[in-house]
Short mmCIF file of C-alpha atoms in Angstrom, two decimals:
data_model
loop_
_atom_site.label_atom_id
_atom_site.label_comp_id
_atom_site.label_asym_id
_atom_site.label_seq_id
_atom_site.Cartn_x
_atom_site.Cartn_y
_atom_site.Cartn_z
CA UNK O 288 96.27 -5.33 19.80
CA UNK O 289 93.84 -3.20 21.56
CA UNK O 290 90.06 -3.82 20.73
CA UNK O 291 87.87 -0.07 20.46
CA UNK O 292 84.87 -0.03 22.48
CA UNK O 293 82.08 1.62 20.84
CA UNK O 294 79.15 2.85 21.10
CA UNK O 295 76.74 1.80 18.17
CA UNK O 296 73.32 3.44 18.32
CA UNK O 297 70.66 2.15 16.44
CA UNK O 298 67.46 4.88 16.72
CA UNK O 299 64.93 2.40 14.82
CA UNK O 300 64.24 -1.34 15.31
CA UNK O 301 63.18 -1.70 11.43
CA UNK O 302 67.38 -0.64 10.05
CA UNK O 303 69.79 -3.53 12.29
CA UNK O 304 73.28 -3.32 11.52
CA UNK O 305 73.37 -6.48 10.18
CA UNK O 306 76.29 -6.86 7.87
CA UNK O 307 78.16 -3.53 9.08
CA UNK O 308 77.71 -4.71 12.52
CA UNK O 309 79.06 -7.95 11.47
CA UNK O 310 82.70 -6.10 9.88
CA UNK O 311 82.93 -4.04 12.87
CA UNK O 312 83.44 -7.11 15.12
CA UNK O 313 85.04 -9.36 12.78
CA UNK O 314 88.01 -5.75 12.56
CA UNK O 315 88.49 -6.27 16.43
CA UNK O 316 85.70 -3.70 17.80
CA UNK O 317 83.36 -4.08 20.76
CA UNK O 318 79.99 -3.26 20.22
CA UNK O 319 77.75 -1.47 22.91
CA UNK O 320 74.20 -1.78 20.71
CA UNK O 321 71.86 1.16 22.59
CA UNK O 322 68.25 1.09 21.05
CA UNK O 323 66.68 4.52 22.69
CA UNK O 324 64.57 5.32 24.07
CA UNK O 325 64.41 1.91 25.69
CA UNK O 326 67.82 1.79 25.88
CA UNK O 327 68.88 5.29 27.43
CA UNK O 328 72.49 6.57 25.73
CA UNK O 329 75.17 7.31 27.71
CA UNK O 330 75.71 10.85 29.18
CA UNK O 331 79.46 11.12 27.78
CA UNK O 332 81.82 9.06 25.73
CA UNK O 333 84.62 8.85 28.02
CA UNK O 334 83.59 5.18 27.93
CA UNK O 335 83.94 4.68 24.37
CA UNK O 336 86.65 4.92 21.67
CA UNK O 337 84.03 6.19 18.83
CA UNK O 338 80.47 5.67 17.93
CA UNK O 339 78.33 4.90 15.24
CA UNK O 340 74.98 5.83 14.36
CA UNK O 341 72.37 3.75 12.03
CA UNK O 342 69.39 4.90 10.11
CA UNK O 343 65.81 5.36 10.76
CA UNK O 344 62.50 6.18 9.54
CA UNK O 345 61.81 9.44 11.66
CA UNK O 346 63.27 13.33 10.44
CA UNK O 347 66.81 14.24 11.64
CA UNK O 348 64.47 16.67 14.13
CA UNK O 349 61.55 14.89 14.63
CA UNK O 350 61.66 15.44 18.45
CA UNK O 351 57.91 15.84 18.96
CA UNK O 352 57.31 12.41 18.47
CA UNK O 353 60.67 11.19 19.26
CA UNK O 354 61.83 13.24 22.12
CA UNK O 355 65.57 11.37 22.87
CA UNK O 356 66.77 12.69 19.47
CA UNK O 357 67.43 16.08 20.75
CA UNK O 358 70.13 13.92 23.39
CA UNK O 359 71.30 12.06 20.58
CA UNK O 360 72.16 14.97 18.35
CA UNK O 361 74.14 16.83 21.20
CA UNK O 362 76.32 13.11 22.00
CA UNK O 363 76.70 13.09 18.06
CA UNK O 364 77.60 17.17 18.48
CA UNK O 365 79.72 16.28 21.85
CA UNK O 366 81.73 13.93 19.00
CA UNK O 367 82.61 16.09 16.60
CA UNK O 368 83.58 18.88 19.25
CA UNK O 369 85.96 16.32 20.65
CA UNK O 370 86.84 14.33 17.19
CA UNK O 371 85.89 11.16 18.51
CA UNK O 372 85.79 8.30 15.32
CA UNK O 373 82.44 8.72 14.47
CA UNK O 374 80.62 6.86 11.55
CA UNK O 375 76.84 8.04 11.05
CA UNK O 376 74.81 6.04 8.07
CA UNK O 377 71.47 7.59 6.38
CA UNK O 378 69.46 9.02 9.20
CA UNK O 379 72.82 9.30 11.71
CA UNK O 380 74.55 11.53 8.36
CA UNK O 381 71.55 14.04 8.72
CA UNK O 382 71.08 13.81 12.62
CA UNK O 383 75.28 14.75 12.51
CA UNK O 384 74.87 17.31 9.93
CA UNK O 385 71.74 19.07 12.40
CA UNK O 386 73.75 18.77 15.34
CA UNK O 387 77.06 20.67 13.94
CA UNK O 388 75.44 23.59 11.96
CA UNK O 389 73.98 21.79 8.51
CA UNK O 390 70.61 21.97 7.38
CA UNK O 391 68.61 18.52 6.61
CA UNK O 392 65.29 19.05 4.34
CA UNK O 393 62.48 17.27 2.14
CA UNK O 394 64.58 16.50 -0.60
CA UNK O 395 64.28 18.89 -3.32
CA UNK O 396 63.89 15.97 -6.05
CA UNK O 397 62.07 13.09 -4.18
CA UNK O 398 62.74 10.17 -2.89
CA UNK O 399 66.36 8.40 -3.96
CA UNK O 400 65.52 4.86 -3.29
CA UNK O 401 67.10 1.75 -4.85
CA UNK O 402 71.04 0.86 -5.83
CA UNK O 403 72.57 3.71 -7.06
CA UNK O 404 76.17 5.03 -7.72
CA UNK O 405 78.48 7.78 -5.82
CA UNK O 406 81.21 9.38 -6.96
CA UNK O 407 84.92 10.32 -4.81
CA UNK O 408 85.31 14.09 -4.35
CA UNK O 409 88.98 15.43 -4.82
CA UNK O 410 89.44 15.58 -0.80
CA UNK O 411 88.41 11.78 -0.84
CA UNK O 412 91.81 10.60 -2.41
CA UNK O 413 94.13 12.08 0.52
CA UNK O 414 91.22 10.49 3.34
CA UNK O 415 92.68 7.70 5.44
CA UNK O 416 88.91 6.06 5.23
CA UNK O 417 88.06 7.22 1.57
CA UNK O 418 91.27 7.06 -0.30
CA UNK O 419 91.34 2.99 -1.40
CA UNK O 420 87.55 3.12 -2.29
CA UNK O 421 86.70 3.05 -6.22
CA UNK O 422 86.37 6.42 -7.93
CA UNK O 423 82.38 4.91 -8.25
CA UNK O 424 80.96 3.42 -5.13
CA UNK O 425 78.11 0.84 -4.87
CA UNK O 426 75.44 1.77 -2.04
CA UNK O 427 71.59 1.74 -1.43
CA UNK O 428 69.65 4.73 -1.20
CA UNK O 429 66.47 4.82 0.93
CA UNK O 430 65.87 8.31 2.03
CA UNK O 431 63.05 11.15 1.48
CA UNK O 432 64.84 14.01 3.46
CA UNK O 433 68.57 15.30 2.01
CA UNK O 434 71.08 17.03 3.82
CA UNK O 435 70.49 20.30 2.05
CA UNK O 436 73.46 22.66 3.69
CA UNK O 437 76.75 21.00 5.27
CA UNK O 438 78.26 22.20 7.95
CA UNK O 439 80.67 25.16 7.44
CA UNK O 440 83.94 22.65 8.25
CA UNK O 441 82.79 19.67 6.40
CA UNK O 442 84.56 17.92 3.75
CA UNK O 443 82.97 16.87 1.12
CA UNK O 444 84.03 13.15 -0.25
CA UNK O 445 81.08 11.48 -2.15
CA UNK O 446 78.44 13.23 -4.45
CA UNK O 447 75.51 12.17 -6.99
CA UNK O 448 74.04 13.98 -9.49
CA UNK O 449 70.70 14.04 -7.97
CA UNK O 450 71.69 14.72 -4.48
CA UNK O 451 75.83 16.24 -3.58
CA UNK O 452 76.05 16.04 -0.22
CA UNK O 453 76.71 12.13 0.32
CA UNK O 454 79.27 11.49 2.18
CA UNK O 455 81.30 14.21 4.50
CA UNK O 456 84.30 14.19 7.04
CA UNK O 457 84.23 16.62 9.97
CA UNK O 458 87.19 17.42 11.75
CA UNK O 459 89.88 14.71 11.49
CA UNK O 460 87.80 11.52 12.18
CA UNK O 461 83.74 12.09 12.09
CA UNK O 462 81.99 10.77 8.91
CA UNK O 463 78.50 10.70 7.65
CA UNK O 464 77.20 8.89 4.62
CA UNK O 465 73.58 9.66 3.49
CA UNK O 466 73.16 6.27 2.04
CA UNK O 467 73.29 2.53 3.93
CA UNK O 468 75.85 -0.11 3.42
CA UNK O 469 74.47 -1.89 6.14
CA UNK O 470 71.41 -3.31 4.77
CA UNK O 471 70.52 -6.70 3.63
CA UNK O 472 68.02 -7.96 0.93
CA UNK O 473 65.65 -8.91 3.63
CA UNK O 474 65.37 -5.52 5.22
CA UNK O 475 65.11 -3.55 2.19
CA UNK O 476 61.96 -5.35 1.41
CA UNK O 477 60.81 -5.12 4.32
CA UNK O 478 61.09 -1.41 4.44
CA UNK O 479 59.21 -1.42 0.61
CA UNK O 480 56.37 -2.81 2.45
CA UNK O 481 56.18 -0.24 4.82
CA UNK O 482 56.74 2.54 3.20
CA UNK O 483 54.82 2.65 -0.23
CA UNK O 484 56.03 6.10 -1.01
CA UNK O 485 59.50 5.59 -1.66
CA UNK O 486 59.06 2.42 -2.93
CA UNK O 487 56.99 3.58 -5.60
CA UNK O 488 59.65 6.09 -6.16
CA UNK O 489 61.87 3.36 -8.30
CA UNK O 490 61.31 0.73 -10.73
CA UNK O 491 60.06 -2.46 -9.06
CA UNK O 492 63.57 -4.19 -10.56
CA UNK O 493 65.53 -2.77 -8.09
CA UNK O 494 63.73 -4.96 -5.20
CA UNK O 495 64.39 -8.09 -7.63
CA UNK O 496 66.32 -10.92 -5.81
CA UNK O 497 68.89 -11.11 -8.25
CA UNK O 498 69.44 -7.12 -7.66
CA UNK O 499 69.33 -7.16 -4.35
CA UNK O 500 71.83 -10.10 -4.00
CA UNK O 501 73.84 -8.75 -6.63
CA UNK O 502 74.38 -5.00 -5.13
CA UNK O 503 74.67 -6.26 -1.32
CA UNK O 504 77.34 -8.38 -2.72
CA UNK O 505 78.80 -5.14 -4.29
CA UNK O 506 78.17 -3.17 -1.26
CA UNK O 507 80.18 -5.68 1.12
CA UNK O 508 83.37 -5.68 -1.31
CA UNK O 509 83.54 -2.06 -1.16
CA UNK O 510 82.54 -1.06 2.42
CA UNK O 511 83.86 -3.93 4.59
CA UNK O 512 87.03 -2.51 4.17
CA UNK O 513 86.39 1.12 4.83
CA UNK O 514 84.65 -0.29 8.23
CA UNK O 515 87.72 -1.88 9.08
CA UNK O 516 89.49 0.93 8.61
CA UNK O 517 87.30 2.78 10.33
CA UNK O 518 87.95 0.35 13.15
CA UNK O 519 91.75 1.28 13.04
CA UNK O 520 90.73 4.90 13.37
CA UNK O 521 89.13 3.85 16.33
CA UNK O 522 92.37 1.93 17.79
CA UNK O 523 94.63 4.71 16.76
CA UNK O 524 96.54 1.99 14.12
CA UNK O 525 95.49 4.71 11.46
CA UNK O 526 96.01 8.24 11.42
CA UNK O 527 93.28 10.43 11.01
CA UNK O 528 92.68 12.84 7.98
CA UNK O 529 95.12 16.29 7.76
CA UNK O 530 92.58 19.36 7.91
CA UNK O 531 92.73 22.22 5.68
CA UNK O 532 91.65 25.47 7.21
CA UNK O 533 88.10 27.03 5.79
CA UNK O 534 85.15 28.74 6.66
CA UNK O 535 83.28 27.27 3.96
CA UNK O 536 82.57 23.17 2.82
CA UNK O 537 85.19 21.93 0.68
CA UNK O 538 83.46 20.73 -2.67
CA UNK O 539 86.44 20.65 -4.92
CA UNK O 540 86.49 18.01 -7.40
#
């Protein structure tokens, strides 16, 4: 059984992979970690069978003091053009949605830190990745900017109440999720710590260690499996999503 190759890109030292890493490998992938700028990305991904893309604490176009994202938004953009299996958390949703015509902004209601709930979208229940996940989905949310306008051809699969757009599909096989199921109870405080400001934005419960062990343990029972499936994606053992033609994101449900 053929093992994918790909190309996980992790734009900030403080958000690992950690347990999403750990399901990729233990589904059969190869990982290729790149860190940039100190690890340079590749120029194409004839090298790789898909990519993912990890979270971070800078804006979706934040080149001024982070240069290499404008090269990391055209591989993510080279990705979608080509529908390589792409899975972008948090940071990598918005840094997708820039990159193929969306619109990432301050988020319109604040900060959405802490455990939280999202809910399948019609299109989610006939998507090879979202169609054996519960109609309400356990994540974490950590995130001050929102992606405030999807991209014209995006599907629309998970939504909240305080922010819709959470998780997309573009083309047949690129995903973004605006919230992390790849965090562990360790790095989630240790983002708190650093960042005051969307800490303060949520009851001081939700960093609790029973809460924290108790939603990672949540998060793992839902996600793994999507990750491995994502993984098939990747191998071609699953066949990607059927597209419907529009000009405009599909929001039914």
């Amino acid at each position: 059984m053929t093992a994918p190759r790909l190309l996980l890109i992790q734009p900030d030292p403080a958000d690992p992979p950690g347990p999403l890493g750990e399901w990729l490998v233990h589904a059969g992938a190869n990982l290729d970690v790149r860190i940039p700028p100190e690890e340079p990305l590749p120029g194409t991904l004839d090298d790789h069978d898909g990519v993912v893309c990890l979270g971070g604490g800078m804006n979706a176009e934040d080149d001024a003091r982070h240069p290499w994202l404008a090269g990391l938004r055209s591989l993510l953009s080279s990705a979608a053009a080509r529908d390589v299996p792409t899975l972008c958390v948090c940071l990598g949703a918005q840094l997708l949605a820039v990159a193929t015509g969306g619109r990432v902004a301050p988020g319109h209601d604040g900060p959405e830190v802490g455990p939280s709930l999202v809910a399948k979208k019609d299109a989610a229940w006939m998507d090879p990745l979202c169609a054996d996940l519960p109609l309400m989905q356990d994540v974490f949310q950590f995130h001050s900017d929102e992606i405030a306008q999807l991209p014209s051809r995006a599907v629309l699969l998970a939504s909240s109440p305080r922010y819709p757009n959470q998780a997309y599909r573009i083309g047949r096989r690129v995903y973004g999720l605006q919230f992390h199921i790849e965090t562990t109870p360790e790095v989630v405080r240790s983002w708190a710590a650093n960042s005051r400001t969307k800490a303060d934005a949520v009851r001081d419960s939700a960093f609790d260690d029973g809460t924290l062990a108790r939603v990672h343990a949540d998060i793992a029972e839902t996600w793994e499996p999507f990750v491995g499936r994502f993984v098939d994606l990747a191998a071609g053992r699953l066949a990607p999503a059927e597209v419907r033609a529009s000009s405009l994101p599909i929001v039914d449900g």
